[in-house]
Short mmCIF file of C-alpha atoms and ligand atoms in Angstrom, two decimals:
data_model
loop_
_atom_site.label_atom_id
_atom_site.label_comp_id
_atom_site.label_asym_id
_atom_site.label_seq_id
_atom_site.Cartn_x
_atom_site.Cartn_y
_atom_site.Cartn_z
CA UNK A 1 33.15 53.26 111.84
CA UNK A 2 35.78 55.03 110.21
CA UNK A 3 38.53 52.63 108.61
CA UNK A 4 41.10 53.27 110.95
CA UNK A 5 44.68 51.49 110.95
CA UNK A 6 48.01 51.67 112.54
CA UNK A 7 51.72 51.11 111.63
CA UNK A 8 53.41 50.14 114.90
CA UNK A 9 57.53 49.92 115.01
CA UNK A 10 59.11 49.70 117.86
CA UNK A 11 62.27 51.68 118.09
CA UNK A 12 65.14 49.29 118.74
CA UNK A 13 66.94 49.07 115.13
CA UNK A 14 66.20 50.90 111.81
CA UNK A 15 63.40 50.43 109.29
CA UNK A 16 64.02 48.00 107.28
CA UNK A 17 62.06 46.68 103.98
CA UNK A 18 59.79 44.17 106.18
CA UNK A 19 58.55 47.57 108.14
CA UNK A 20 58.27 49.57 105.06
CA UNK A 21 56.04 47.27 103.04
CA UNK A 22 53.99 46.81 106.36
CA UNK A 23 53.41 50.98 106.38
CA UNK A 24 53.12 51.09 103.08
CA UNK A 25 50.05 48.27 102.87
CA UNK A 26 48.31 49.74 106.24
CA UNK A 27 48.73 53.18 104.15
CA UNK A 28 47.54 52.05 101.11
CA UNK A 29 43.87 50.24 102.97
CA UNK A 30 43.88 53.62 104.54
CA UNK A 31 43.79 55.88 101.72
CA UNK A 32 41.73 53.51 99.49
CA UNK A 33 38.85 53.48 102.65
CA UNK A 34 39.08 57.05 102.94
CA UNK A 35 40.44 56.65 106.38
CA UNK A 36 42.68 57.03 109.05
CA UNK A 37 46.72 56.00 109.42
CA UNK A 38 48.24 56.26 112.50
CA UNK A 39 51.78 55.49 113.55
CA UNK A 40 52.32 54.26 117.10
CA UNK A 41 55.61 53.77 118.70
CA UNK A 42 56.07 50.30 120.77
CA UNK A 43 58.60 51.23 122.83
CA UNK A 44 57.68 49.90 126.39
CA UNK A 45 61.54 47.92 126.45
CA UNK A 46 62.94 51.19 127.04
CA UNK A 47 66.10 49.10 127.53
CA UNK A 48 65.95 48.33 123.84
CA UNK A 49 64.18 51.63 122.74
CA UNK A 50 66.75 54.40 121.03
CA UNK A 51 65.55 57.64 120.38
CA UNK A 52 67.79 57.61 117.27
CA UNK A 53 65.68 54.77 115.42
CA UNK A 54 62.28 56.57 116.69
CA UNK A 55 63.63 59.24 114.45
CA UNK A 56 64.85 57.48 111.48
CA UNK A 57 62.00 55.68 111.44
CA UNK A 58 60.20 58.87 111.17
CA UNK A 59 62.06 60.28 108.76
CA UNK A 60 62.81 57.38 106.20
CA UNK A 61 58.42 57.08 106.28
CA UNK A 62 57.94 60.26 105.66
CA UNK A 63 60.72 59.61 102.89
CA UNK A 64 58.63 56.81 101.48
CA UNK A 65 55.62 58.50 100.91
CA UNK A 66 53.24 57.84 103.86
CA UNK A 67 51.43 61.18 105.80
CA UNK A 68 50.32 60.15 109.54
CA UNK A 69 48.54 61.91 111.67
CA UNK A 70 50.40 63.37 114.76
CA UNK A 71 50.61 63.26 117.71
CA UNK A 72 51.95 59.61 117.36
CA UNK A 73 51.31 57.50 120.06
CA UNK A 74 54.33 56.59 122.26
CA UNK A 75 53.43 53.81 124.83
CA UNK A 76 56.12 54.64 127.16
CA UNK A 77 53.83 57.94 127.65
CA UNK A 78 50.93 55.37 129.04
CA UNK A 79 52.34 53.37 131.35
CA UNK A 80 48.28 53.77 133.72
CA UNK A 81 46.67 53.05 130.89
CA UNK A 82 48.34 49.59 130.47
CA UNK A 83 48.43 48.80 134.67
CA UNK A 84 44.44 49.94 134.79
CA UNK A 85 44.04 47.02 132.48
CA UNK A 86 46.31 44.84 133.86
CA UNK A 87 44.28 45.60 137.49
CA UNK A 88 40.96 44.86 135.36
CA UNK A 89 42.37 41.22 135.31
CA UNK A 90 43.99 40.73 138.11
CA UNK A 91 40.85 41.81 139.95
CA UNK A 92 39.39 38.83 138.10
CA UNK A 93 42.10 36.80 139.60
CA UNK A 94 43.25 35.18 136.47
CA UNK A 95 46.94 36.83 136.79
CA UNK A 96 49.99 35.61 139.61
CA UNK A 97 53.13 35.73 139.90
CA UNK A 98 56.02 33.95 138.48
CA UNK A 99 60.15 33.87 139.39
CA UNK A 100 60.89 31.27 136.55
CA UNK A 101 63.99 32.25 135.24
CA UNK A 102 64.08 31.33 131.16
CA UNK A 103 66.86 28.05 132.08
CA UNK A 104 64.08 27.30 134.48
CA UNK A 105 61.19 27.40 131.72
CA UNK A 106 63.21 25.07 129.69
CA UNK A 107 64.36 22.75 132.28
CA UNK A 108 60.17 21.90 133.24
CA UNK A 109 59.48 21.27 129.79
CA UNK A 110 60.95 18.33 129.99
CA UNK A 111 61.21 16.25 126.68
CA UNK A 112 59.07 17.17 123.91
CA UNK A 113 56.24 14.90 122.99
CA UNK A 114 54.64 13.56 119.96
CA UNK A 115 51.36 15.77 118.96
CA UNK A 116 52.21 18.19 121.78
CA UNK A 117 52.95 21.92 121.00
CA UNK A 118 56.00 23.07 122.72
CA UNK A 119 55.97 26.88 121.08
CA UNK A 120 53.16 29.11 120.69
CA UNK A 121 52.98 32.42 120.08
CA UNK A 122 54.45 33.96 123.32
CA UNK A 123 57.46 31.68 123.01
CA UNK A 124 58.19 28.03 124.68
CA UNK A 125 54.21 27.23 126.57
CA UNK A 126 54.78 27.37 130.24
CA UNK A 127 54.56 24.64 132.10
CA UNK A 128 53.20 25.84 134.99
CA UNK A 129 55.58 25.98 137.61
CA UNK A 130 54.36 29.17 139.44
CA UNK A 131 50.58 28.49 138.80
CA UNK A 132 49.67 27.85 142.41
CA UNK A 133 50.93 31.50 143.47
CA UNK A 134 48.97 34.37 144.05
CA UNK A 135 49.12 37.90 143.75
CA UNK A 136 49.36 38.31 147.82
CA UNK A 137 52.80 36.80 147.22
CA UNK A 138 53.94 38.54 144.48
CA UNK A 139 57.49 40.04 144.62
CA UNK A 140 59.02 43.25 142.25
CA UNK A 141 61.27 40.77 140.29
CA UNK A 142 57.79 38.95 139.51
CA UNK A 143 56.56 38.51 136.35
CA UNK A 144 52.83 38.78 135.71
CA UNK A 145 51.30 35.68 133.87
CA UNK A 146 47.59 34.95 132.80
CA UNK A 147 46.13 31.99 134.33
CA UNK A 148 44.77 30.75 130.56
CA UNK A 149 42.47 27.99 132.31
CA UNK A 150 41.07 30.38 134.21
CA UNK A 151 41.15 32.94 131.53
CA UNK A 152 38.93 29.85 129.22
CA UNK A 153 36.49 29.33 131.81
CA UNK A 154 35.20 33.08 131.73
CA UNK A 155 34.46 32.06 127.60
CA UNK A 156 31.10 32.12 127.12
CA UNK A 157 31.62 30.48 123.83
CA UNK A 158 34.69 30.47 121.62
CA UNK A 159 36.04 33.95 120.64
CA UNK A 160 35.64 35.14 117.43
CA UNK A 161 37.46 37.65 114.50
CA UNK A 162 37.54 38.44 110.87
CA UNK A 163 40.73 38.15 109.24
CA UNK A 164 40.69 39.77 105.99
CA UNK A 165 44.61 38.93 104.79
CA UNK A 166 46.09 35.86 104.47
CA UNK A 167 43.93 32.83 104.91
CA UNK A 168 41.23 35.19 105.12
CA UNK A 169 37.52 34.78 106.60
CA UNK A 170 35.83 34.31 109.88
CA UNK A 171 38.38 32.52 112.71
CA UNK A 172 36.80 30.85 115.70
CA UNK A 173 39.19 30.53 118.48
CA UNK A 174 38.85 27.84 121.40
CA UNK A 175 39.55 27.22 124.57
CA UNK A 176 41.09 23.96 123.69
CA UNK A 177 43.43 25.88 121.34
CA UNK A 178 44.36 28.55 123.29
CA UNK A 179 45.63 26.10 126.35
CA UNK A 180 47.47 24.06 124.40
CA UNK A 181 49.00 26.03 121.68
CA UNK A 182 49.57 29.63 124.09
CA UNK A 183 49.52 28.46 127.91
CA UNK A 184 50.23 31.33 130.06
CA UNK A 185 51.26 34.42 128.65
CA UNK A 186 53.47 36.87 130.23
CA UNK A 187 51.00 39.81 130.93
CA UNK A 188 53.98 41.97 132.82
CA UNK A 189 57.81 41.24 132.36
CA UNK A 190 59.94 40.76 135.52
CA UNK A 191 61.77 44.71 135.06
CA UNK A 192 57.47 45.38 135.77
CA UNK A 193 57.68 46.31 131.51
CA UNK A 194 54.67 45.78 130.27
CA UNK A 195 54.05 42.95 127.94
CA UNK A 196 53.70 43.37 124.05
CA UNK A 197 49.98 41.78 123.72
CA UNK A 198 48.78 43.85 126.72
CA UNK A 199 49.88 46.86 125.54
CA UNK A 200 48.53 46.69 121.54
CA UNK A 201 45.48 45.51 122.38
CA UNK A 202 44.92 48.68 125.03
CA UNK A 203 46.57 50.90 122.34
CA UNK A 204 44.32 49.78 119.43
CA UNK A 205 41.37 50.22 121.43
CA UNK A 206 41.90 53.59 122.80
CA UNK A 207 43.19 54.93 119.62
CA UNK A 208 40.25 53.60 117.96
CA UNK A 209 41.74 51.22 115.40
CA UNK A 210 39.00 49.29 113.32
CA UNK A 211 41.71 47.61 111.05
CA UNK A 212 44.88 45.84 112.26
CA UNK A 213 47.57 45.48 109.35
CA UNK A 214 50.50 43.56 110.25
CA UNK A 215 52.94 40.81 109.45
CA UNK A 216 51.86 37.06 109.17
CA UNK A 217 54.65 36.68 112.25
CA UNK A 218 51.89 38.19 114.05
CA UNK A 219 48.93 36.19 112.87
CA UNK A 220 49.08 33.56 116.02
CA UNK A 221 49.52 36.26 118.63
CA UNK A 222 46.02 37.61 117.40
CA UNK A 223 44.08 34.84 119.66
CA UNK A 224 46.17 36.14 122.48
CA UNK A 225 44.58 39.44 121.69
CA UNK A 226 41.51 38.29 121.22
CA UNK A 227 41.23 36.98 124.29
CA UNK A 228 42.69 39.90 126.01
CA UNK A 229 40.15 41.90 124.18
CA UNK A 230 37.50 39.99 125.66
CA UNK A 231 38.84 39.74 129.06
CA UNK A 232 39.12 43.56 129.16
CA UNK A 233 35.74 43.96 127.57
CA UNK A 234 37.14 46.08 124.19
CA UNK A 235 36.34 45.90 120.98
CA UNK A 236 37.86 43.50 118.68
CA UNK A 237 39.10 45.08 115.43
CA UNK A 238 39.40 42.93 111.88
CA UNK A 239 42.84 41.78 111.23
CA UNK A 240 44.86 41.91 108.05
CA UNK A 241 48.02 39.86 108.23
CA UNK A 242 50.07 40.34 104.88
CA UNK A 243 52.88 38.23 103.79
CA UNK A 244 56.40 38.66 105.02
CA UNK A 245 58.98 40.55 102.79
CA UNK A 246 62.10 38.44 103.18
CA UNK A 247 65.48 38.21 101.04
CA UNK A 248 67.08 36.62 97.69
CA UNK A 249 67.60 33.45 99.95
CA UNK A 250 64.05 33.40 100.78
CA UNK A 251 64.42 33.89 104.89
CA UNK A 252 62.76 36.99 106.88
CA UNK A 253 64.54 40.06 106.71
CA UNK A 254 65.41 40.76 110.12
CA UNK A 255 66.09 43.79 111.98
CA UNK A 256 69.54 43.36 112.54
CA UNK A 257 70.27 42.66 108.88
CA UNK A 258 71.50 46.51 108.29
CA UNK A 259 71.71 45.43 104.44
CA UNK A 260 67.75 45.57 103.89
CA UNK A 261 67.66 48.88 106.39
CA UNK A 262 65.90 51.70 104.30
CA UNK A 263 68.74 54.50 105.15
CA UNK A 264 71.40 51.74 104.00
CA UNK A 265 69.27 51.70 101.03
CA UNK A 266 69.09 55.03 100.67
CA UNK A 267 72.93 55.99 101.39
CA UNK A 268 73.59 53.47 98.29
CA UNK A 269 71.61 55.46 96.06
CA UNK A 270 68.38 54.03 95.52
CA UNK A 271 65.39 56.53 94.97
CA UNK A 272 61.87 56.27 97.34
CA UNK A 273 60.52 55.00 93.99
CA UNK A 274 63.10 52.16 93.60
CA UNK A 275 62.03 50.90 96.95
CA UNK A 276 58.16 51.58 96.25
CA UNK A 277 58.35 49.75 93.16
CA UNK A 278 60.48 47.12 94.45
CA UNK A 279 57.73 46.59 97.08
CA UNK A 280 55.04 46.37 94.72
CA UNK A 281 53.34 50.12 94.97
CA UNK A 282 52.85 52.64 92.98
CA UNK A 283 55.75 55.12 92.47
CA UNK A 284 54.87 58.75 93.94
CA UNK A 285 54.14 61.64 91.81
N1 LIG B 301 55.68 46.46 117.37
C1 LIG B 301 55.49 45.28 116.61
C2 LIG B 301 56.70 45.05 115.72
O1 LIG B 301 57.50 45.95 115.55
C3 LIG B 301 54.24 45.34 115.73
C4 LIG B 301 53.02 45.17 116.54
C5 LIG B 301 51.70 45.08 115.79
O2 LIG B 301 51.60 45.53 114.64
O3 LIG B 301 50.75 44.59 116.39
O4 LIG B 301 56.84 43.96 115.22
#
């Protein structure tokens, strides 16, 4: 199979120097395998989504030094493909509805306890409230969440991936960790948006992608994917998670800092070389 990766911003603030060393190391695997980069815009919050940063973010890449292939992937162009999967589960019946409002979330968690996760990767585990509901009851201002001890009990045996960044090697990933370190993920936001982790891991499988390269923010979503992955019967890529860029204080650079945003950057003076170097690559010719 073709070495085939992705850089995948969505378009809700500029690029900053976290995206631009996360192009520029999916690039750099690509060219070195001889393969394929793609660029994919996440922009299912179209409340969020500008596009104004869908085109700076084209053109301060291109001003970098990466070449993608076109056309780019947009997922607000494939809305069916991401409700066709989320049928695919439902019709399993691990999916139903839930009103919880996020004051609501935090009021059932209750006091935190010893030993006990009360984050995963999704954001503060659900408690359950809404569990017993089914789709027959489902309203618009629902969202969607995946019943995970349902979800487990389809596991043949744990899943599996390669992860060939940070902390590399084979990863095994359990039921026993997935209930108690993701609980039920949101599948389908309340506005009926569909959910991050639903939509990459449709995305990467249709467009093929052998070789996720992404931030180590991302590295605990992947068993969500995983999982997904299996549910929906696609492949399951190998991951690379690569270390976070972050700033002179040491703390991740974050889209709203405009001070690390590449047209700031550029507006100040500095070359595509500076910010290559900078980054650790090799200046262009
Ligand atoms: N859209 C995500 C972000 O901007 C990246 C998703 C991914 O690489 O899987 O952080």
């Amino acid at each position: 199979m073709t070495f085939t990766t992705r850089f995948a911003p969505s378009p809700t603030g500029p690029l900053h120097l976290g995206h631009a060393y996360s192009a520029l190391v999916a690039h750099q695997m690509a060219a070195e395998a001889g393969g394929r980069f793609l660029l994919r815009i996440e922009d299912t919050d179209q409340s969020r989504a500008r596009a104004q940063w869908e085109k700076l973010i084209f053109d301060d890449l291109a001003w970098l030094g990466p070449r993608w292939e076109t056309p780019v992937r947009r997922q607000s162009e494939h809305l069916a493909s991401y409700s066709n999967a989320l049928a695919i589960i439902e019709k399993k019946k691990l999916i139903y509805p839930c009103n919880c409002r996020r004051a609501d979330i935090e009021a059932a968690a209750g006091a935190p306890q010893e030993g006990v996760a009360q984050f995963g990767p999704d954001g503060r585990i659900y408690s359950g409230t809404c569990r017993h509901r089914t789709m027959r009851d489902a309203g618009a201002e629902d969202a969607l969440r995946l019943n995970m001890q349902l979800a487990t009990e389809t596991l043949a045996a744990p899943l599996l991936y390669h992860e060939t960044g940070l902390n590399s090697g084979a990863k095994k990933i359990t039921a026993e960790a997935l209930l108690s370190q993701v609980g039920d993920v949101v599948l389908q936001r309340r506005n009926g948006q569909t959910a991050y982790h639903l939509a990459v891991v449709v995305d990467d499988a249709i467009q093929g992608v052998s070789d996720v390269v992404r931030g180590a923010d991302l590295a605990e979503a992947t068993q969500i994917h995983v999982l997904l992955q299996s549910l929906l019967g696609l492949p399951t890529p190998r991951y690379h998670h690569h270390k976070l860029i972050r700033d002179s204080a040491g703390k991740r650079l974050a889209k709203r800092d405009d001070a690390t945003a590449i047209s700031t950057l550029r507006s100040q003076g500095q070359s595509a070389n500076d910010i290559r170097r900078s980054l650790g690559f090799k200046p262009l010719e």
